[in-house]
Structure formats: C-alpha cells, structure tokens
Coordinates of C-alpha atoms in Angstrom, one line a residue:
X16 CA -37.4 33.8 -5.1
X17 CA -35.8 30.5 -4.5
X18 CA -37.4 30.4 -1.5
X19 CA -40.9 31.3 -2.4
X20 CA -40.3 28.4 -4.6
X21 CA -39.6 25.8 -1.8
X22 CA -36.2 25.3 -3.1
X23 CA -34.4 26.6 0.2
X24 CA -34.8 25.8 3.6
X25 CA -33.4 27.2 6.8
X26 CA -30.3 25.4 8.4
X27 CA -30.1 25.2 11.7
X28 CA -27.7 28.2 12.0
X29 CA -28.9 31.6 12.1
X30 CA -29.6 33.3 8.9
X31 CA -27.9 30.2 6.5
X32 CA -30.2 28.7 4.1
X33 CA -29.4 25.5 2.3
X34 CA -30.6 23.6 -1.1
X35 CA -33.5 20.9 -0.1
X36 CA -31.6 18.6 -3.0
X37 CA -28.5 18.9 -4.8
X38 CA -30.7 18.2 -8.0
X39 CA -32.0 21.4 -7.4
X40 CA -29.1 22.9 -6.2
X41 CA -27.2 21.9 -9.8
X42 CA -30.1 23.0 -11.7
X43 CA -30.2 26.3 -10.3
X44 CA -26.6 27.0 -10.6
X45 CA -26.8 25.9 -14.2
X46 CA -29.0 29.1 -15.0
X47 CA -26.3 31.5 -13.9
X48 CA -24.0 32.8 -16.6
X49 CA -20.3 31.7 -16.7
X50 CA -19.3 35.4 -15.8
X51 CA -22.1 35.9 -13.0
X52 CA -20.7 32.8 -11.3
X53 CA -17.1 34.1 -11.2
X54 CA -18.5 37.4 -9.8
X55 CA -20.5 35.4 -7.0
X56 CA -17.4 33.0 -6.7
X57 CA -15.1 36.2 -5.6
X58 CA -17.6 38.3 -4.0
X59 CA -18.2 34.9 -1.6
X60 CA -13.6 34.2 -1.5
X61 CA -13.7 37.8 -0.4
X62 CA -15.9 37.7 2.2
X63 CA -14.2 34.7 3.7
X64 CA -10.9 35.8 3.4
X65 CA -12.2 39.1 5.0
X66 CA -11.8 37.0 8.3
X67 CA -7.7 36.6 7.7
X68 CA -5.8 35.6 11.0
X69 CA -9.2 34.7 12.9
X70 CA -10.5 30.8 13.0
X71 CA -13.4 31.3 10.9
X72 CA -10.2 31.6 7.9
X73 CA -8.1 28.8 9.0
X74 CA -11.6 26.6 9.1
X75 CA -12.2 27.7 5.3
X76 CA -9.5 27.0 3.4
X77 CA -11.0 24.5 1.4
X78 CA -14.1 26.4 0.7
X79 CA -11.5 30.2 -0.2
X80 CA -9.7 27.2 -2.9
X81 CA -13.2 26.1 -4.1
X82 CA -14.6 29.7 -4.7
X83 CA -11.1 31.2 -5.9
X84 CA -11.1 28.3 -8.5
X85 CA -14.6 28.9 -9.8
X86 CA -14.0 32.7 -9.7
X87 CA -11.0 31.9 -12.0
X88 CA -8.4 33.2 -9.6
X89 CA -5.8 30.3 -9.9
X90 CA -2.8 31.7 -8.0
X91 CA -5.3 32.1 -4.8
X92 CA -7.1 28.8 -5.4
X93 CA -3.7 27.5 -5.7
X94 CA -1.7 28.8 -2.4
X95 CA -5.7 27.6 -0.2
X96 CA -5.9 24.5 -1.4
X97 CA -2.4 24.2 -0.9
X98 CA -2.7 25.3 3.2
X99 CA -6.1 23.5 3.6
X100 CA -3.6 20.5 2.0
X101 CA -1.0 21.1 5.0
X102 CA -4.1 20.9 7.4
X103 CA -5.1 17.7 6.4
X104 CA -1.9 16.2 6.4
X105 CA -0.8 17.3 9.9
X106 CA -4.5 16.1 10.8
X107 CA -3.4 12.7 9.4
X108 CA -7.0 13.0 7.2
X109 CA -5.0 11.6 4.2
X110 CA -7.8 11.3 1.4
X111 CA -8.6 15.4 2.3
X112 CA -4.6 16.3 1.9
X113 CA -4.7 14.0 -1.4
X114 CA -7.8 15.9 -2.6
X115 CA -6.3 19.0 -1.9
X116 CA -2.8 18.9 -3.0
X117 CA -4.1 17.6 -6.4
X118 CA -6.3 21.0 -6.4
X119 CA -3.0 23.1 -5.6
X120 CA -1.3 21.4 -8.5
X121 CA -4.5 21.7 -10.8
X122 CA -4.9 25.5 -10.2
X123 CA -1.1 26.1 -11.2
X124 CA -1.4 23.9 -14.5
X125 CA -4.8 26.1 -15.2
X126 CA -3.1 29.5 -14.4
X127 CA -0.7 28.6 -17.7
X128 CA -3.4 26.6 -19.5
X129 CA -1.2 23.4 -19.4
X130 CA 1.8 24.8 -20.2
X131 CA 4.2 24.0 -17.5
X132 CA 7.4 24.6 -19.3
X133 CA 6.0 28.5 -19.0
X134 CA 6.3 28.7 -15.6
X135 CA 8.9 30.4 -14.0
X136 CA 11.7 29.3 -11.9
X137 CA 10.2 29.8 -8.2
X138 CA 6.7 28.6 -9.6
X139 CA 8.5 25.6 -11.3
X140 CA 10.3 24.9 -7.7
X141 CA 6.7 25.0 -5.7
X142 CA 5.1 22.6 -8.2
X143 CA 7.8 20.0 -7.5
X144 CA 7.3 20.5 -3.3
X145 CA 3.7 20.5 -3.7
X146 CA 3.9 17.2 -6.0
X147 CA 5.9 16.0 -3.0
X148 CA 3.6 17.1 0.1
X149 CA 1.2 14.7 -2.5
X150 CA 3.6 12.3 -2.4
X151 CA 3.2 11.9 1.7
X152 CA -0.4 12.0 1.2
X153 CA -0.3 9.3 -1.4
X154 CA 2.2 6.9 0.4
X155 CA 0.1 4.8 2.8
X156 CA -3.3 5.3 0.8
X157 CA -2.0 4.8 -3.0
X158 CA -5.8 3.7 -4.1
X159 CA -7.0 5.3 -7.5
X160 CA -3.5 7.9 -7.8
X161 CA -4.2 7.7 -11.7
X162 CA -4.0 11.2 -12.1
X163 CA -1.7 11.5 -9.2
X164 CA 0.5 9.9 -10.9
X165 CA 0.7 12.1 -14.0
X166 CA 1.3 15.1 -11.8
X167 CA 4.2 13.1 -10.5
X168 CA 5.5 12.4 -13.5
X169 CA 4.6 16.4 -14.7
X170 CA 6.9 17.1 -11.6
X171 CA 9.7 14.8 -12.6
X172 CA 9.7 17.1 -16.0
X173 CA 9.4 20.0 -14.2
X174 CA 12.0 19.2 -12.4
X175 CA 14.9 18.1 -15.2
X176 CA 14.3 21.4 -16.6
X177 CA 15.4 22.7 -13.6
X178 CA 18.3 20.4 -13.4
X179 CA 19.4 21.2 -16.6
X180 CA 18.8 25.0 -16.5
X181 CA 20.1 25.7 -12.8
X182 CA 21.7 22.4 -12.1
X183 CA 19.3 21.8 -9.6
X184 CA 20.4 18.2 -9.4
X185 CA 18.4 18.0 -5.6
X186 CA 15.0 18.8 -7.2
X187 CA 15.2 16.1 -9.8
X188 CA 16.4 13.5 -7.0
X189 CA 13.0 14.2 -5.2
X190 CA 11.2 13.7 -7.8
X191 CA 12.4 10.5 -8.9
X192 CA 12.4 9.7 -5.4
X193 CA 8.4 10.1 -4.6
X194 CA 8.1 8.3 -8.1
X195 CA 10.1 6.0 -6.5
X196 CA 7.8 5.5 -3.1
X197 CA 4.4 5.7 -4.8
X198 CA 4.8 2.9 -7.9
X199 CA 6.1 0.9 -4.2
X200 CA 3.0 1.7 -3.1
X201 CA 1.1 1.2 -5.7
X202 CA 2.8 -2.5 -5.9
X203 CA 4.7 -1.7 -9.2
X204 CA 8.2 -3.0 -7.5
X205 CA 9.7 -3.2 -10.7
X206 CA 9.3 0.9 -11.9
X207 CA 9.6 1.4 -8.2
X208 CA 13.1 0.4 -8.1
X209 CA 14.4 2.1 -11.2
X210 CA 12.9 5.5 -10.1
X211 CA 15.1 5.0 -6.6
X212 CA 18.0 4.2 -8.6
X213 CA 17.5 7.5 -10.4
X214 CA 17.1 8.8 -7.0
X215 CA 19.9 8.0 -5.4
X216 CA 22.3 9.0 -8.3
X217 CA 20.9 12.6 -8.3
X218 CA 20.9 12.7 -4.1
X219 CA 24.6 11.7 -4.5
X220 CA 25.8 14.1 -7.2
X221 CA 23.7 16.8 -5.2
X222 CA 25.5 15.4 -1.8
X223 CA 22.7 15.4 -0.2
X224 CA 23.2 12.8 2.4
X225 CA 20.0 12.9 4.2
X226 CA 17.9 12.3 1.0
X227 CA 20.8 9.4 0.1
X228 CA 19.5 7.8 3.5
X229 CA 15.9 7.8 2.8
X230 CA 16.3 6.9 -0.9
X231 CA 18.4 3.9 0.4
X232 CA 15.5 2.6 2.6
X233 CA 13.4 3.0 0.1
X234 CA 15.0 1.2 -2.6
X235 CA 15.1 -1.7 0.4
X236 CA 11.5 -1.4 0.7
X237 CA 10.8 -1.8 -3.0
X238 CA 13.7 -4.9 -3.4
X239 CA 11.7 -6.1 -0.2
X240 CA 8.7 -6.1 -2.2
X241 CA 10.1 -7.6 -5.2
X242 CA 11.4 -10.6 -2.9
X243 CA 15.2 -9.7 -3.6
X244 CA 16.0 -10.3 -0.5
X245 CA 20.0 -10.1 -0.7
X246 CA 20.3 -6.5 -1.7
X247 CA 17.1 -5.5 -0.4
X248 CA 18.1 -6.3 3.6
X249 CA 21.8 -4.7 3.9
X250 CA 19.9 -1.7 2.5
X251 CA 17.2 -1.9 5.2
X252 CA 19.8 -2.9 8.0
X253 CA 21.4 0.3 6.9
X254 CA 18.6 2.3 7.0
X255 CA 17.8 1.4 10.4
X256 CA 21.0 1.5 12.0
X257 CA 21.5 5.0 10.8
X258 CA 18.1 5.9 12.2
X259 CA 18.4 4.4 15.2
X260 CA 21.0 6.8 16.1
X261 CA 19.0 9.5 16.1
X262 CA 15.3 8.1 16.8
X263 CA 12.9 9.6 19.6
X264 CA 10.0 7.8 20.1
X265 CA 7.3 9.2 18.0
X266 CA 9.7 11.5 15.7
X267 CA 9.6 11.6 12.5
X268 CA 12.6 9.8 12.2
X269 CA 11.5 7.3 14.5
X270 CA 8.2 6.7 12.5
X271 CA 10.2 6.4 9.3
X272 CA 12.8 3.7 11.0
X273 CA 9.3 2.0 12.4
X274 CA 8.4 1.7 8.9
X275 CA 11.9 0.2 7.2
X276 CA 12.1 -2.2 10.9
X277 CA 8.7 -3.9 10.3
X278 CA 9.7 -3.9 6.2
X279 CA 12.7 -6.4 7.4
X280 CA 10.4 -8.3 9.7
X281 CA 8.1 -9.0 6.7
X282 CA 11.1 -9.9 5.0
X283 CA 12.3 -12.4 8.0
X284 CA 8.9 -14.1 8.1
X285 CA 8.7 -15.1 4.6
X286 CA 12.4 -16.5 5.4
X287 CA 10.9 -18.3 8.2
X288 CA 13.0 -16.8 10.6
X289 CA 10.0 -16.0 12.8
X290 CA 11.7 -15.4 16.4
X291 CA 13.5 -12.0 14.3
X292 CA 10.5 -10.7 12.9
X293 CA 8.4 -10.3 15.8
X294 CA 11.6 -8.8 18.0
X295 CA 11.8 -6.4 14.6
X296 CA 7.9 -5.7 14.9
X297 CA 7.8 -5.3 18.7
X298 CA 10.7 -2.7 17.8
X299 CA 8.6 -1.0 15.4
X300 CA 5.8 -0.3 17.3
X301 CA 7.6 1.1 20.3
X302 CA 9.3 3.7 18.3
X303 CA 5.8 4.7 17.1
X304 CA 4.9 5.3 20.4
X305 CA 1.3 6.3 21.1
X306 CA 0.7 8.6 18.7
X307 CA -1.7 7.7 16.2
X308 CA -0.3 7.3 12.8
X309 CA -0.7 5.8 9.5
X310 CA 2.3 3.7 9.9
X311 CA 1.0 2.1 12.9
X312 CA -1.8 0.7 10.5
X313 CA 1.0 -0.2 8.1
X314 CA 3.1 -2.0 11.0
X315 CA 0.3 -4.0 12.1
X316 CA -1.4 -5.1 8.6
X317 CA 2.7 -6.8 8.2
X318 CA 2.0 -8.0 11.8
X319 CA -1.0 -9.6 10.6
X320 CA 0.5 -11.3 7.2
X321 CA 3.6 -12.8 9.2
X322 CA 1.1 -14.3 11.5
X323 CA -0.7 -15.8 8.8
X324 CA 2.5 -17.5 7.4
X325 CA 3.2 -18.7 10.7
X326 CA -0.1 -20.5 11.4
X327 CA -1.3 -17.9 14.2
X328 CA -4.6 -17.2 12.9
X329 CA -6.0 -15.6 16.1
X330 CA -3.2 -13.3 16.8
X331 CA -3.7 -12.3 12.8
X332 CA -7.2 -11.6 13.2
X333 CA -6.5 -9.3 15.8
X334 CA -3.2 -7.8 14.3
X335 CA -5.4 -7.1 11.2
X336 CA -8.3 -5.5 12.8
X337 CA -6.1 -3.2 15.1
X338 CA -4.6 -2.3 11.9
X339 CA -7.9 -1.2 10.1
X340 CA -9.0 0.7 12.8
X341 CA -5.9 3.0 12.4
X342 CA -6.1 2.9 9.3
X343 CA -10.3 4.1 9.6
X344 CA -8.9 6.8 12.0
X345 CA -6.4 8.3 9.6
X346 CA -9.0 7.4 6.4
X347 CA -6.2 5.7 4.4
X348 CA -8.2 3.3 1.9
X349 CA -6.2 0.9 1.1
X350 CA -4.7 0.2 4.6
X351 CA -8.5 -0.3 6.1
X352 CA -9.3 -3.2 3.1
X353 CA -5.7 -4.7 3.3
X354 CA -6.0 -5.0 7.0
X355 CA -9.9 -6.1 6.7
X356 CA -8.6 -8.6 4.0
X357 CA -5.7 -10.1 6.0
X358 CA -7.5 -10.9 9.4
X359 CA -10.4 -11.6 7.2
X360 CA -8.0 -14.7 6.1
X361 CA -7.1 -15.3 10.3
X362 CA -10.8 -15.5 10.7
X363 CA -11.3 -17.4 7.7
X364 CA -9.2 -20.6 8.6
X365 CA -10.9 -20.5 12.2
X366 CA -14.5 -20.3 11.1
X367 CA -14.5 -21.5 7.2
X368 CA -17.4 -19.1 7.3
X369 CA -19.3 -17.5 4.3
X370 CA -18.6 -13.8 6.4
X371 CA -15.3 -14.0 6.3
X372 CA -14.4 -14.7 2.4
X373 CA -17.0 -12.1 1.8
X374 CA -15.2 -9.1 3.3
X375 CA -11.4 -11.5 2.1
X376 CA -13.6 -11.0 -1.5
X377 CA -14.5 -7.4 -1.4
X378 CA -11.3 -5.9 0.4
X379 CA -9.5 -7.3 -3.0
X380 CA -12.4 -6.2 -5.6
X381 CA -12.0 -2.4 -4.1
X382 CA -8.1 -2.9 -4.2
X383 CA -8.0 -4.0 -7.7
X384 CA -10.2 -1.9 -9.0
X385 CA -8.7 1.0 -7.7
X386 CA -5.6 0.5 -9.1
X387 CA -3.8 -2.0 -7.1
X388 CA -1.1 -1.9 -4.2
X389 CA 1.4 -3.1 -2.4
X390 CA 1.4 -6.8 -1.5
X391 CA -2.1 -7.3 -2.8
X392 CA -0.9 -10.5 -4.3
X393 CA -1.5 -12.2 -0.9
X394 CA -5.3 -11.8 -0.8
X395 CA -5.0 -13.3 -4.4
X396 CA -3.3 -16.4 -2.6
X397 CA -5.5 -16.5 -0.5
X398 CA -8.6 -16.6 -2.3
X399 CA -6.9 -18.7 -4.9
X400 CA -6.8 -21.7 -1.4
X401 CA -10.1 -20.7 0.0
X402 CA -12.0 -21.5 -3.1
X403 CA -10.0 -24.4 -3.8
X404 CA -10.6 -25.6 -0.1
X405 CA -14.3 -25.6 -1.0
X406 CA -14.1 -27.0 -4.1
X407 CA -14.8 -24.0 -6.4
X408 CA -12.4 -24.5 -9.3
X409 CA -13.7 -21.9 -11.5
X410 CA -13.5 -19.1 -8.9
X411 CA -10.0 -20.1 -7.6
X412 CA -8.9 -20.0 -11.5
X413 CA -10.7 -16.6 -11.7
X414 CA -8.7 -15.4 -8.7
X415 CA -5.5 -16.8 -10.2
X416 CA -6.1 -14.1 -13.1
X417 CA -5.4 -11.5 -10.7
X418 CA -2.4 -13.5 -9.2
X419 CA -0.8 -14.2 -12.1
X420 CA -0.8 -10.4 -13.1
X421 CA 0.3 -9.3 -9.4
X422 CA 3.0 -11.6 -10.4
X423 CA 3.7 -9.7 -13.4
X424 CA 4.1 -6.8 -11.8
X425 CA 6.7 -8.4 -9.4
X426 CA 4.5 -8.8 -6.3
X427 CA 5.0 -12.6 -5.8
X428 CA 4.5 -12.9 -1.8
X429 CA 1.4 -14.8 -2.8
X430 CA 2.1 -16.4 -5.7
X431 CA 3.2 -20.3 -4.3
X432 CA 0.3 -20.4 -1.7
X433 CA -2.1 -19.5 -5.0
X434 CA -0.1 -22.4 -7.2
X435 CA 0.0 -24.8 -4.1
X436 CA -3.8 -24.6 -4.4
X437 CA -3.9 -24.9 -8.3
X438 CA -2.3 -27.7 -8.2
X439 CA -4.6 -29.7 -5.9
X440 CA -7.8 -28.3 -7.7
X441 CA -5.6 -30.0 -11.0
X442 CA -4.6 -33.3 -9.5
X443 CA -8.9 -33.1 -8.1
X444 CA -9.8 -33.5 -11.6
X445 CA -7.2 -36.1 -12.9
X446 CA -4.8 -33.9 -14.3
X447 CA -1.5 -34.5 -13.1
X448 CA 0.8 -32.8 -15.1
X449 CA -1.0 -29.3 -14.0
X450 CA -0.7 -30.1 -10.7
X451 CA 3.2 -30.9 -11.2
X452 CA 3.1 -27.9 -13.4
X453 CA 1.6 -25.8 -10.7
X454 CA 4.1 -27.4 -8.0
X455 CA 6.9 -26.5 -10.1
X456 CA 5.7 -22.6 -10.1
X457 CA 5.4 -22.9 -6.5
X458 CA 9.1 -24.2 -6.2
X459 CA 10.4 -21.7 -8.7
X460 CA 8.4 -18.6 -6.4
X461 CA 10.1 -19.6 -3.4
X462 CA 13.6 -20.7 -4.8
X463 CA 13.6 -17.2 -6.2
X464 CA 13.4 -15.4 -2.5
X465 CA 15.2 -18.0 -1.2
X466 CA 12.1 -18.9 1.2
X467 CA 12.5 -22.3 3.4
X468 CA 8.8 -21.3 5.0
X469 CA 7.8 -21.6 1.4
X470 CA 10.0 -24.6 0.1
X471 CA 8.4 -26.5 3.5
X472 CA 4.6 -25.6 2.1
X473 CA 5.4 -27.2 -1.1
X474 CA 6.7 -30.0 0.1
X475 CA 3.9 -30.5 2.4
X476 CA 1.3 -30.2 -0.4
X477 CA 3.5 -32.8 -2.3
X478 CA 2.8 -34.6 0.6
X479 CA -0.8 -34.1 0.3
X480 CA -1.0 -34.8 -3.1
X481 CA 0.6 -38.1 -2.6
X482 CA -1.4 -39.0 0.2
X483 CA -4.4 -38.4 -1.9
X484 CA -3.6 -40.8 -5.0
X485 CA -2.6 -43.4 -2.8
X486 CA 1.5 -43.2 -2.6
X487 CA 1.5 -43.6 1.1
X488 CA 5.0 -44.3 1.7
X489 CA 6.0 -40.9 -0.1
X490 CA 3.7 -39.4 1.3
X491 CA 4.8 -40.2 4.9
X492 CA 8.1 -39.3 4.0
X493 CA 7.5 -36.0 2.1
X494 CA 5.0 -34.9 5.3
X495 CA 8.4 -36.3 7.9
X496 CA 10.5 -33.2 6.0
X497 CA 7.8 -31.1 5.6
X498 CA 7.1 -31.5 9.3
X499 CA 10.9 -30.9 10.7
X500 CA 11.5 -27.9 8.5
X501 CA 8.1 -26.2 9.9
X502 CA 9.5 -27.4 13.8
X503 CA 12.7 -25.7 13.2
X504 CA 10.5 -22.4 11.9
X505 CA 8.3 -22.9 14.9
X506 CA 5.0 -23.1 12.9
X507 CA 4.0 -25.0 15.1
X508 CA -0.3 -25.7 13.1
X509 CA 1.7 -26.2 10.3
X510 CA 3.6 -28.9 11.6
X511 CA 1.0 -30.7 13.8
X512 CA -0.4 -31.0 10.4
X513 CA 2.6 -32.6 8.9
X514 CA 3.1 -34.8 11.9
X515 CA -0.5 -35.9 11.2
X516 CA 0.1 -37.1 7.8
X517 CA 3.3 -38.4 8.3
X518 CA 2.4 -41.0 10.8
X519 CA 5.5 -40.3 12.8
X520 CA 7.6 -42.2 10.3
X521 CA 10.6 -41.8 7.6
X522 CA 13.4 -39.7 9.9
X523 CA 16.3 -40.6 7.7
X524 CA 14.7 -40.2 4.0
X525 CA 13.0 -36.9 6.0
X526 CA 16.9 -35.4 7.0
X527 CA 17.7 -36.5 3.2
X528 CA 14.8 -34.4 1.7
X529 CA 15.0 -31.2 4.4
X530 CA 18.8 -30.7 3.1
X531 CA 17.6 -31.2 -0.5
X532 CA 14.6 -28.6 0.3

C-alpha cells in the first residue's frame, strides 16, 4: 500500500525499500498502535539477532538496541546498546560510544521505571561500570554531558549503596573518580577537585593502589587547571614517574602518562619555563606513538596554547590544526573547536584577518553553548585582545562576560591576557582608574599561579599604557623589564616588542623592576 502510494522507494540493495522523507516516514509510524509497534519492534530484534555469531549481528548492535527498546525489552536493549557502546569506543568514534552508553544506562533506569535503589546487587554493580565506560567516552569530548552527568551522579548513588550495604568501598571510589575527570573536563576545576579527593580516600581505604595512581594524576590535572601549581605538579611528576616505569609506546599506560606529561608542560609554559615544556611535549607524543588517538588531539591543542604564550604563532597554527584533524578523525567535539579556536588565534596575529576571528568566534559560541570545557577561558582572552586590538569595546566587554564566569568557575589561564586588554580599551576612552583596575586583576591572575610569563605581559602593557599618555621615561623603563624578563623566557616576538618600545634604555631601573616583578 505504501508503495502504491509513492511513499517507498527501492534502495539500491536488493529487496530493501526505504521512506522518500522522514516526514512521511514519522507520519506513517504515527498511525500504528503502541502495541503493533512493539510487536513489529521484536519481530524485526528477532530477525537480526537470528544472525548471532555471524557479521551481519556484530554490524547491528545499534539497530538490536533500537528495536529491543521500542519493543519494550529493556534488559536486551540494555546489554546491545551496551556492546555497540564497546564498538565505538575501541573504534575511537567517541560521540557513537557516548550515544550508546547513555542508551545502556537509559534502558536499565526504564526496566525499574526510575527506581534504581530496586535494582539488585549485580545490576547495581553494571550500572556503575557502564557509567564508567561513559565516563571514557565523555573525557576528551565533554560537550553537552547534561544528562551525562546526572547518570554520573545516579551512579555515585548507586554506588554508596553499595558501599554501605557490601562495603564496596572500590565502587564508590570510581565513581567519584569519573565525577572527578568529567567536571575537569567539563572545566569545573573547582567540583573536579573535591570529587578526586573523595576518590582518592575511597581508593586508599579499598587499597587499591592502581586506582590511587590514576586518581592522583587526576587530581594534578584538575589543580593544573585551577592554576595551583604547587600541589598540582609533585602530583603530576608522580604520576609520570610511576608510569614511566611501566610505559610501552602506544599502551594504555603510555597514552595515559602522554596525557599527565603534556598536562605539566601546559603547566611549565604558563611558568615561562618554555625550554621544559616542549622537552615534556616531545615526550608526550612519542609515547603516543602512531596510533591515532584522542589524546594525540589533546597533546597537540596544549602544543598549540604554549606556542601562543610564547609568541610562535606559526608553529601554533599548525599545532592547532594537526590537533583538529585528530580530533575530526576520532569525532571528539570539543577537541576539533578548541584546536580550530587556538590556531585560529596563531593565524589570527599573522593575518589580522576577518577569517580567522570568525572560526576564533564560532569555536567559542559552540563551546559555550554546549556547556563549557576545559581551558575555554583562553579563547575568551583572546577574543577579549582581538576586539580590543580593533577597537570594538562593546564586543571585547561582551566577551569579558564569558571570561569573567570561566573565572568563576576557576578556569583563569585567560583571564590577565582578557584584563590586559580591558584595560587599554579603558585608558582608550579616558578612564584611568579602570584601566589601573583592570591591571590590578591582571597582576592578581598571575600572582595567584605564580606566572613570571604573565607578570612580564603586564608589565609590558603598563609599558604601553604609559607610552600612550605620554610618560615616556616610564615607559622606557617599564618596556627595559618587561623586555629582559621575556629574553630570559626566550619569547623572543614578545621581547623584540619590548626592546622596540624601550628604546634600548633604563638597564638599572629595568634589573630594579624585574626583581620586583
């Protein structure tokens, strides 16, 4: 009939038809009766499954979850989605495990209408591993995890009943551990770190030592990202050493010490010491081997934002866009528009072209709007200085909304680049006492991680500021300091810049100043 009525058309397989428009399509299902469909549902599950052990099966496991689900079968919807999960993951197609896992974990919460507590022990113990596999789905792609992130938290209860039941101490440990890893990821530093200290509480009462190790690394990461540097890099340094130990390129536990390596290197370039984090990086990315992997795209997109501090804006480009195109490869989100965003910012102080803001612009609308992430507070910064660079006041303050928030939310890597530019927008229209204001945010962002890369950027804008109203003699000096502190850092654009301003004058007032820097 439906094909009498034009509404089906061959595909180009034998004997399949398909919808000519998923209009009509969704009409057409919408005259079938609730029970007809779950008839049709199984009879089609059955007939798929009916190929167990061949290819046909293993190439269907998203389709047997699909029709399992509508046929109201949620134990069987639950264990397919669950294996098509596993597929994806070992594939590296991250957004298909995501979609999948969060199925497996939707299915068990219908089987008992909600009611998790009325699960029983061994069901109780697969919703907590399949809330983890999510977890490794979620960690290098933690766009738009709003609902994610209730099952987590649905597995951390899940979990405490277990603890306090059976004393399953390890369970509960995990949980708050990929609690711990995805508000990281998600650039909530703050919640991040109090789940891993959870973590690692439970992993030590439960002796597990191998889980202690990982939670360790990852309570570095999420100091790292908080810019607590002096309990944050002991922690990674540990992590690392005892991962080195036992690393083969391309293992898991090499890809895992890749990861916490290039973390430290992050952490070495916003400290200036630039000569470190490339040795670190270079480290990272031999471990990693050849194999493509999501943490390649991580490693580089770090690459590319040390590169940008530094003043190498080609070599960040290209960092950037190597990164993206491993990220595009294993279809993590919010790797591709971080590492878009970043070398859009390399390309961006080559070309001041309209292109390159654009994608710097969109790569942080998509980020934002899906949530946020990790270090997403330096495309604020930088959109903050590109639209104060061309004069657009009201757009850099708009930006500054989202920086000040990030900010908020302890992601601060960006915050003194955004308040350097502030501040000239301010002292621009007259009004000094912003632009001291913004200065002393800047000062307070990098006296806070300690950074000399960013006390030597304020000081330079000071410079700059000076300059500009006419207070030549400071300004000389302030750019002398400014200039020796980026020599000694070897950014080397940064300090031809100084040099420029300074006039080559002021050594003794510039020593004076560096020490006071």
């Amino acid at each position: 009939a439906l094909v009498a009525a034009d509404f089906l058309a061959p595909r180009d397989a034998a004997g399949m038809l398909r919808f000519k428009h998923k209009l009509t399509r969704d009409a057409v299902y919408a005259t079938v009766t609730l029970s007809q469909r779950r008839r049709l549902h199984q009879m089609v599950a059955q007939a798929l499954q009916g190929a167990a052990g061949d290819r046909a099966a293993y190439e269907s496991l998203e389709a047997l979850s699909y029709h399992y689900d509508a046929a109201g079968d949620h134990a069987k919807a639950a264990h397919y989605a669950e294996a098509a999960g596993d597929k994806a993951l070992g594939a590296m197609a991250l957004d298909r495990a995501r979609e999948q896992y969060t199925a497996a974990l939707r299915a068990m919460r219908d089987g008992v209408a909600g009611m998790l507590s009325s699960l029983d022990d061994e069901a109780k113990r697969r919703w907590c591993l399949v809330a983890q596999k999510l977890g490794q789905a979620c960690v290098f792609d933690p766009l738009g995890v709003a609902e994610g992130l209730r099952l987590f938290e649905d597995a951390k209860a899940v979990a405490g009943e277990l603890a306090r039941t059976h004393g399953e101490l390890n369970v509960l440990a995990r949980a708050e551990y990929w609690l711990a890893y995805i508000q990281y990821g998600r650039g909530r530093a703050r919640e991040s770190v109090q789940h891993a200290e959870l973590a690692l509480r439970h992993a030590n009462d439960s002796a597990d030592l191998k889980l202690v190790a990982q939670v360790e690394a990852t309570l570095g990461q999420a100091l790292a990202s908080a810019g607590r540097y002096e309990r944050a890099l002991p922690l990674l340094d540990d992590a690392v050493a005892r991962k080195r130990q036992h690393s083969r390129v391309g293992s898991g536990t090499a890809i895992g010490s890749a990861y916490s390596l290039a973390r430290k290197a992050y952490t070495l370039g916003d400290l200036g010491r630039f000569q470190e984090a490339h040795a670190a990086f270079d480290e990272a990315l031999i471990l990693l081997g050849d194999k493509v992997h999501s943490v390649r795209g991580s490693v580089l997109e770090l690459v590319c934002a040390v590169h940008l501090w530094q003043g190498r804006w080609e070599e960040a480009e290209a960092a950037g866009l190597a990164g993206a195109d491993v990220a595009w490869r294993c279809r993590s989100r919010y790797l591709l528009l971080m590492g878009r965003g970043l070398a859009a910012c390399g390309a961006w102080m080559r070309k001041r072209d309209e292109a390159s803001l654009q994608m710097l612009r969109k790569s942080s609308q998509w980020i934002e709007e899906r949530g946020g992430a990790v270090s997403a507070s330096l495309t604020y910064g930088w959109l903050v200085e590109a639209s104060a660079s061309r004069g657009e006041a009201a757009a850099a303050r708009q930006h500054a909304v989202g920086l000040f928030q990030r900010a908020r939310a302890q992601d601060r890597h960006g915050l003194a680049m955004g308040c350097r530019a502030l501040a000239k927008v301010a002292a621009a229209a007259g009004d000094s006492a912003a632009a001291r204001h913004y200065l002393g945010l800047a000062d307070a962002a990098a006296q806070a991680r300690r950074s000399p890369r960013e006390a030597a950027e304020n000081e330079f804008a000071r410079a700059q500021l000076a300059a500009a109203s006419g207070r030549l003699g400071e300004a000389a000096e302030r750019a002398q300091a400014a200039a020796h502190a980026f020599e000694q850092m070897h950014m080397d654009w940064h300090a031809a810049g100084a040099r420029k301003l300074s006039g080559g004058n002021g050594h003794e007032h510039a020593e004076r100043r560096l020490l006071r820097a």
